[in-house]
Coordinates of C-alpha atoms and ligand atoms in Angstrom, one line a residue:
X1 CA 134.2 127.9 174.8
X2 CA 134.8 126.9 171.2
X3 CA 134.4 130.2 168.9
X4 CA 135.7 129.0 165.5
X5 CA 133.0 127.7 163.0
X6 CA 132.2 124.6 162.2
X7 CA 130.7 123.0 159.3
X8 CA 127.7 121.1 160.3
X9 CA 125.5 118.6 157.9
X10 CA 122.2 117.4 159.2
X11 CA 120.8 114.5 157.6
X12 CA 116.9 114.3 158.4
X13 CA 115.5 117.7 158.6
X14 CA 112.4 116.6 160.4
X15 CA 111.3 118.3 164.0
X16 CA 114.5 117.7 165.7
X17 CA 116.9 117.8 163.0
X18 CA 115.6 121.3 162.0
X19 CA 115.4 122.4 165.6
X20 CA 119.5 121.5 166.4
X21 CA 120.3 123.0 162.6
X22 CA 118.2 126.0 163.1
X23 CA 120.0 127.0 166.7
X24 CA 123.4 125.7 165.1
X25 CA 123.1 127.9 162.4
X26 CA 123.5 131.1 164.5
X27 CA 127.0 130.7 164.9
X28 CA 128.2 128.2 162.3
X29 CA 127.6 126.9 158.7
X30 CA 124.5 124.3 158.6
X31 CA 123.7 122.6 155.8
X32 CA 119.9 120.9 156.5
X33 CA 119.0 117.8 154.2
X34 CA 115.3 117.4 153.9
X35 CA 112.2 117.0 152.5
X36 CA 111.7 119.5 149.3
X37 CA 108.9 120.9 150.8
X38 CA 110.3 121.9 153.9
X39 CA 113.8 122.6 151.7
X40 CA 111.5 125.1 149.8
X41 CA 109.8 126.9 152.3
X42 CA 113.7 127.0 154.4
X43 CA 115.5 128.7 151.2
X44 CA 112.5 130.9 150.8
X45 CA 111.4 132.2 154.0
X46 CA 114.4 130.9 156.5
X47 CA 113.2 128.5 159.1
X48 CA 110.8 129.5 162.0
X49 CA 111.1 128.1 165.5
X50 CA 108.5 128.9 167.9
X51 CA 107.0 127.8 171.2
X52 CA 110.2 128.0 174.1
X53 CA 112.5 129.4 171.4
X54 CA 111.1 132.5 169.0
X55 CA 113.7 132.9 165.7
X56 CA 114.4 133.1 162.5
X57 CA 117.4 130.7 161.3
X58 CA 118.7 131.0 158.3
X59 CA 120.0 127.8 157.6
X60 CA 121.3 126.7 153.6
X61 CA 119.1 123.9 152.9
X62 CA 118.9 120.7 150.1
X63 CA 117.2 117.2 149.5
X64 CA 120.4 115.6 148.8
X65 CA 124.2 115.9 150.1
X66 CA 126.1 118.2 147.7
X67 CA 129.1 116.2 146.4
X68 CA 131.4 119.1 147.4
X69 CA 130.0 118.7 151.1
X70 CA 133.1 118.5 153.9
X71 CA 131.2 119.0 157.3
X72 CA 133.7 118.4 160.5
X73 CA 130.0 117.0 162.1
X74 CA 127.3 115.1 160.6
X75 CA 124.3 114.8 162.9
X76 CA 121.9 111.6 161.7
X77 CA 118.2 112.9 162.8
X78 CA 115.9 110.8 160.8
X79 CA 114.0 108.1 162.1
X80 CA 115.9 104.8 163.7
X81 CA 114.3 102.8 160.7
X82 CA 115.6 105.3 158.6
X83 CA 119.3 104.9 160.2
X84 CA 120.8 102.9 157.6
X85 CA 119.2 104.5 153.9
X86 CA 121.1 107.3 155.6
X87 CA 124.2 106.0 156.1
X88 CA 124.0 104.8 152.7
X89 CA 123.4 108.5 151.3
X90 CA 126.3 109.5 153.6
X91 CA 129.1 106.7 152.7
X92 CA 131.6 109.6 150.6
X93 CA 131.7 111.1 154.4
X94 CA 132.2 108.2 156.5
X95 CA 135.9 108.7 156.7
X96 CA 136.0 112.5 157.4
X97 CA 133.4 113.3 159.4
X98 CA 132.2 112.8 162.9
X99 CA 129.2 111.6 163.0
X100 CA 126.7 112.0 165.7
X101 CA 123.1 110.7 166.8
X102 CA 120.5 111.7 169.1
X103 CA 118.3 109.7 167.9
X104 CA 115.4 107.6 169.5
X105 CA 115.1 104.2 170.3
X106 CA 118.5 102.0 170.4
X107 CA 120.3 100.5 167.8
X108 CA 121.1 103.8 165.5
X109 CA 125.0 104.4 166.9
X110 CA 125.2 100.3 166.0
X111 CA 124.7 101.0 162.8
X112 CA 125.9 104.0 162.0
X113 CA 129.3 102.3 163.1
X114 CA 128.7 100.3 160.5
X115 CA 129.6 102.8 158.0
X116 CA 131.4 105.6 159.5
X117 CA 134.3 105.1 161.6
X118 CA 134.3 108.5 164.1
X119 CA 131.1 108.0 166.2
X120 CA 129.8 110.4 169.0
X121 CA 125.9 108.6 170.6
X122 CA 124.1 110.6 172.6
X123 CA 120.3 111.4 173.9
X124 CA 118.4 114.0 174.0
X125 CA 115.5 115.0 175.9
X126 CA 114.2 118.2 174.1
X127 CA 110.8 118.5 172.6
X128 CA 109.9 119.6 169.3
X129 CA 107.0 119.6 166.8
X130 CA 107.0 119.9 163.2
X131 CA 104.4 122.4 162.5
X132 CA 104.8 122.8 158.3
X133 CA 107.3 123.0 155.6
X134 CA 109.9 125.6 157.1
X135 CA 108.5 125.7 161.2
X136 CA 109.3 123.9 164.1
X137 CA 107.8 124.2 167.4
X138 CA 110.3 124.1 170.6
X139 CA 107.7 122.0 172.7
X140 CA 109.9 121.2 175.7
X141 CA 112.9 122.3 177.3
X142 CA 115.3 119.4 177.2
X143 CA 119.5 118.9 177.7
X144 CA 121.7 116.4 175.9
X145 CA 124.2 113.7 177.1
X146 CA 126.9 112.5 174.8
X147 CA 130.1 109.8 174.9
X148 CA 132.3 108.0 172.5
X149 CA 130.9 105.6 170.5
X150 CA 133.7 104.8 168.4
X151 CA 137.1 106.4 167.2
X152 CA 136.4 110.2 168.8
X153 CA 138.4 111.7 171.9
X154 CA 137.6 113.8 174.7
X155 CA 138.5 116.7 172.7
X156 CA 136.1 115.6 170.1
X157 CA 133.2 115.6 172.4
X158 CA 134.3 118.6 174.1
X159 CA 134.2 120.6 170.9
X160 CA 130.4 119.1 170.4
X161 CA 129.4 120.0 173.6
X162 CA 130.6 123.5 173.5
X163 CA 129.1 124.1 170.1
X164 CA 125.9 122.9 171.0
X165 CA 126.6 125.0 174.2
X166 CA 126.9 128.1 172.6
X167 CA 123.4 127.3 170.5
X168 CA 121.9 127.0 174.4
X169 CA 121.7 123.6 174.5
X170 CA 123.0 121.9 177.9
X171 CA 124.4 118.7 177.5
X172 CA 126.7 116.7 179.7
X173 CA 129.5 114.0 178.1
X174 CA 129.4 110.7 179.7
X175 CA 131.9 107.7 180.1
X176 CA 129.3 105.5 180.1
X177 CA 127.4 106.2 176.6
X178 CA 125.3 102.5 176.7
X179 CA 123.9 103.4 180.4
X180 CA 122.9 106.8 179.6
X181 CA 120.7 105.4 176.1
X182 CA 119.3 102.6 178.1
X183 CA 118.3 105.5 180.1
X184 CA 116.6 107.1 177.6
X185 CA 114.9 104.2 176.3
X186 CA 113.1 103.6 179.8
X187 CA 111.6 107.7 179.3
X188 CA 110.7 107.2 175.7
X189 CA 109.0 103.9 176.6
X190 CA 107.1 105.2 179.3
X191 CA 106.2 108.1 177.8
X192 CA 105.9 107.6 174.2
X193 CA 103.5 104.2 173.5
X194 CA 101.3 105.8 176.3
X195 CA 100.6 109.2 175.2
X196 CA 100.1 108.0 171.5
X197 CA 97.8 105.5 172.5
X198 CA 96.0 108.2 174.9
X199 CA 96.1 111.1 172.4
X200 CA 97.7 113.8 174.7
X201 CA 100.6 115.7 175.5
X202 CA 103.1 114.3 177.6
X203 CA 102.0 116.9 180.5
X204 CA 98.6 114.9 181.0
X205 CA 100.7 111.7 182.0
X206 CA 101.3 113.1 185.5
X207 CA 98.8 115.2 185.8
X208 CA 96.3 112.1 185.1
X209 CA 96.8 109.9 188.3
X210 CA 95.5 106.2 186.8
X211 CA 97.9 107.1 183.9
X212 CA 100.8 108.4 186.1
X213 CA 100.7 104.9 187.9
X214 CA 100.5 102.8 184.7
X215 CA 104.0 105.2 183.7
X216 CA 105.4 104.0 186.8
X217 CA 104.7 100.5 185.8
X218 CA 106.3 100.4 183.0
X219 CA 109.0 102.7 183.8
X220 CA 109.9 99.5 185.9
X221 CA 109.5 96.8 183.4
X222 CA 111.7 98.5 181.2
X223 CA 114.6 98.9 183.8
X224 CA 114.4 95.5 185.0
X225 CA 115.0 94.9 181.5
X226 CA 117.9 97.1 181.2
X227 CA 119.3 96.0 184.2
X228 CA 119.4 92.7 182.9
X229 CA 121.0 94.2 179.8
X230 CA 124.0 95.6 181.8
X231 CA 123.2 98.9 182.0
X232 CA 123.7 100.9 185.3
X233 CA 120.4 102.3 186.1
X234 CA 118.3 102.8 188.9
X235 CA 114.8 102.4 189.4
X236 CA 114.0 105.2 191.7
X237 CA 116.3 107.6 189.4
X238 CA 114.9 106.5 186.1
X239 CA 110.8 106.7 187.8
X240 CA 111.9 110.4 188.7
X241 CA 113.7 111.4 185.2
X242 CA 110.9 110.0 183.0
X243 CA 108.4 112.3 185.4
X244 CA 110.5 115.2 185.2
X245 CA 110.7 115.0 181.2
X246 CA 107.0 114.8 181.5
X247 CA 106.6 117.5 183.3
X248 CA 109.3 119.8 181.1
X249 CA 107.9 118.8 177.9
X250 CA 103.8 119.1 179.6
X251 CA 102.6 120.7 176.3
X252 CA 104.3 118.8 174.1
X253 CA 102.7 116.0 171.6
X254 CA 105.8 113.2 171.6
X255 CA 107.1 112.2 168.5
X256 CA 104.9 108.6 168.1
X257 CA 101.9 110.8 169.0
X258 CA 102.7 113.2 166.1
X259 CA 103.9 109.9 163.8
X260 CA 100.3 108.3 164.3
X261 CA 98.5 111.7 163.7
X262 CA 100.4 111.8 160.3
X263 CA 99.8 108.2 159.5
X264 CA 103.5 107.9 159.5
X265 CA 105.2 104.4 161.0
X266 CA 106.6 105.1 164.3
X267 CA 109.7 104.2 166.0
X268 CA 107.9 101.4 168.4
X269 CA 110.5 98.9 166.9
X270 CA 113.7 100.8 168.3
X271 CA 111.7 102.3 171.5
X272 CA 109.9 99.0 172.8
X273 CA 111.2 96.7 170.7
X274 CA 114.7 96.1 172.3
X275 CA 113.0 95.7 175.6
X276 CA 110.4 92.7 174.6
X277 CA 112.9 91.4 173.1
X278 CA 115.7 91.9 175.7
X279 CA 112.8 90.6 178.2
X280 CA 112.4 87.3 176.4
X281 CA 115.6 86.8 176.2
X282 CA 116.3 86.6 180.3
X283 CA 112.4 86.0 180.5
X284 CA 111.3 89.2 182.5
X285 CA 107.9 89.5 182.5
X286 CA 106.3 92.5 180.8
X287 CA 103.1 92.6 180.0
X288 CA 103.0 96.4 179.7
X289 CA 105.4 97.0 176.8
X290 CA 104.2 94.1 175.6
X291 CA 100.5 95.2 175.1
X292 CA 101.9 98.7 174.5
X293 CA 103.8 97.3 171.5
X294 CA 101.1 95.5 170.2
X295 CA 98.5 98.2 170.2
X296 CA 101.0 100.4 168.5
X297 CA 101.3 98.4 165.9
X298 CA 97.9 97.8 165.2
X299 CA 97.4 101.7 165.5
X300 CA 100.0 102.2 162.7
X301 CA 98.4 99.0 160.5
X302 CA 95.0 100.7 160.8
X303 CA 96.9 103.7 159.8
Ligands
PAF1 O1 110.2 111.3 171.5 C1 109.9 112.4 172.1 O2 108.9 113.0 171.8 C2 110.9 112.9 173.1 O3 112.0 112.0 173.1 C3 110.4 113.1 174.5 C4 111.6 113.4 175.4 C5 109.6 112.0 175.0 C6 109.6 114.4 174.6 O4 108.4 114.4 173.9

């Protein structure tokens, strides 16, 4: 395991970004970039995580990136739409750093590329909640899966893994980076639109029976769709992964859910998106994601 310290910027201190920063931040040097709210209540009173992690991190924390700032990794959390004002922020870096996303929805490791040459993608299927400027509630246990993007080498993604590892998080590397977030687009579609629309925790999506079937329906669409797209999946696989991150994140509100309760825009553009519009393109039916889209949107223009 990896025991020297590594510099670590997180761009996008929201639920997730705070969550990998906070556990980071017990071993190396995080630098969170956020909201001043959040930034306030972090350099004040440290950040809280509750729910399935209890701690104090102690984090430093700012709204914008320090010009002095050298981090060996710079993790992009903020929203896919959000992807490239970020890179923008981050261009001094995009030579020196690697830079690495877990981000939702596809189309972030695209264009952070764009920018930076070092790329690491990767999922992640942890749950977290943003409670208030300086908590974060760990929702649902979750692992990550990371691979080359562009530019990095094994050792790269080794040293990742073992540094997020050592902050308890599981994650496995893969040779086959554009399978594995296809993969992750079929759970978030299934999961996400639905329990938005619905108003519940993910839990209540297999727990309910008429909405565990209308999962499975479009847990299908979306890997025909994928299939299509190239990416190695399989159907029975991807039905039983989107129920078991149901299931492991039961109490948990997913992130549209808590972007429509804030009136925020959600991701349904990076999440469904891709697969209407991958489905058009080798005319798959899906009226599902279809309908799912559309309602999301009208949710958020109500909003
Ligand atoms: O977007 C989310 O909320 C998460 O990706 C997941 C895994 C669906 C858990 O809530």
């Amino acid at each position: 395991m990896h025991r020297s310290r590594v510099k670590v910027l997180v761009f996008g201190a929201g639920a997730m970004g705070s969550f990998f920063g906070g556990l980071l931040s017990k071993h190396h040097d995080v630098l969170l970039i956020g909201r001043s709210d959040h930034v306030k209540a972090i350099r004040a009173h440290g950040l809280r995580i509750s729910g399935k992690t209890s701690m104090i991190a102690r984090p430093e924390a700012a709204t914008a990136v320090p010009s002095n700032a050298r981090p060996d990794f710079v993790f992009i959390t903020v929203k896919a739409y959000d992807t490239a004002d970020a890179m923008s922020a981050l261009e001094k870096l995009a030579d020196r750093s690697i830079f690495v996303t877990l981000q939702n929805g596809l189309g972030n490791a695209e264009t952070i590329a764009k920018t930076a040459h070092r790329v690491i993608a990767g999922t992640t299927t942890v749950g977290v909640m943003f409670v208030g400027p300086g908590e974060v509630r760990h929702g649902g246990i979750g692992d990550a899966v990371v691979g080359v993007w562009s530019h990095v080498g094994e050792k790269d993604l080794v040293r990742l893994r073992d540094v997020l590892a050592e902050a308890g998080i599981v994650v496995t590397v893969t040779s086959d980076i554009r399978s594995e977030l296809w993969a992750k687009l079929v759970v978030n579609a299934s999961i996400n639109p639905l329990a938005a629309i619905a108003g519940i925790p993910n839990g209540r999506l297999v727990r309910d029976k008429r909405l565990a079937e209308v999962m499975d329906a479009i847990c299908r669409e979306a890997v025909a769709v994928a299939k299509a797209e190239g990416a190695k999946l399989d159907v029975e696989e991807l039905r039983h992964r989107t129920a078991i991150v149901a299931k492991r994140t039961a109490a948990n509100r997913g992130s549209m859910l808590q972007d429509l309760d804030r009136h925020r825009r959600t991701e349904i553009d990076a999440i469904v998106g891709p697969i209407v519009r991958s489905a058009a393109k080798h005319r798959i039916p899906v009226p599902l994601s279809q309908a799912l889209y559309a309602v999301v949107r009208a949710r958020e223009a109500a909003g």
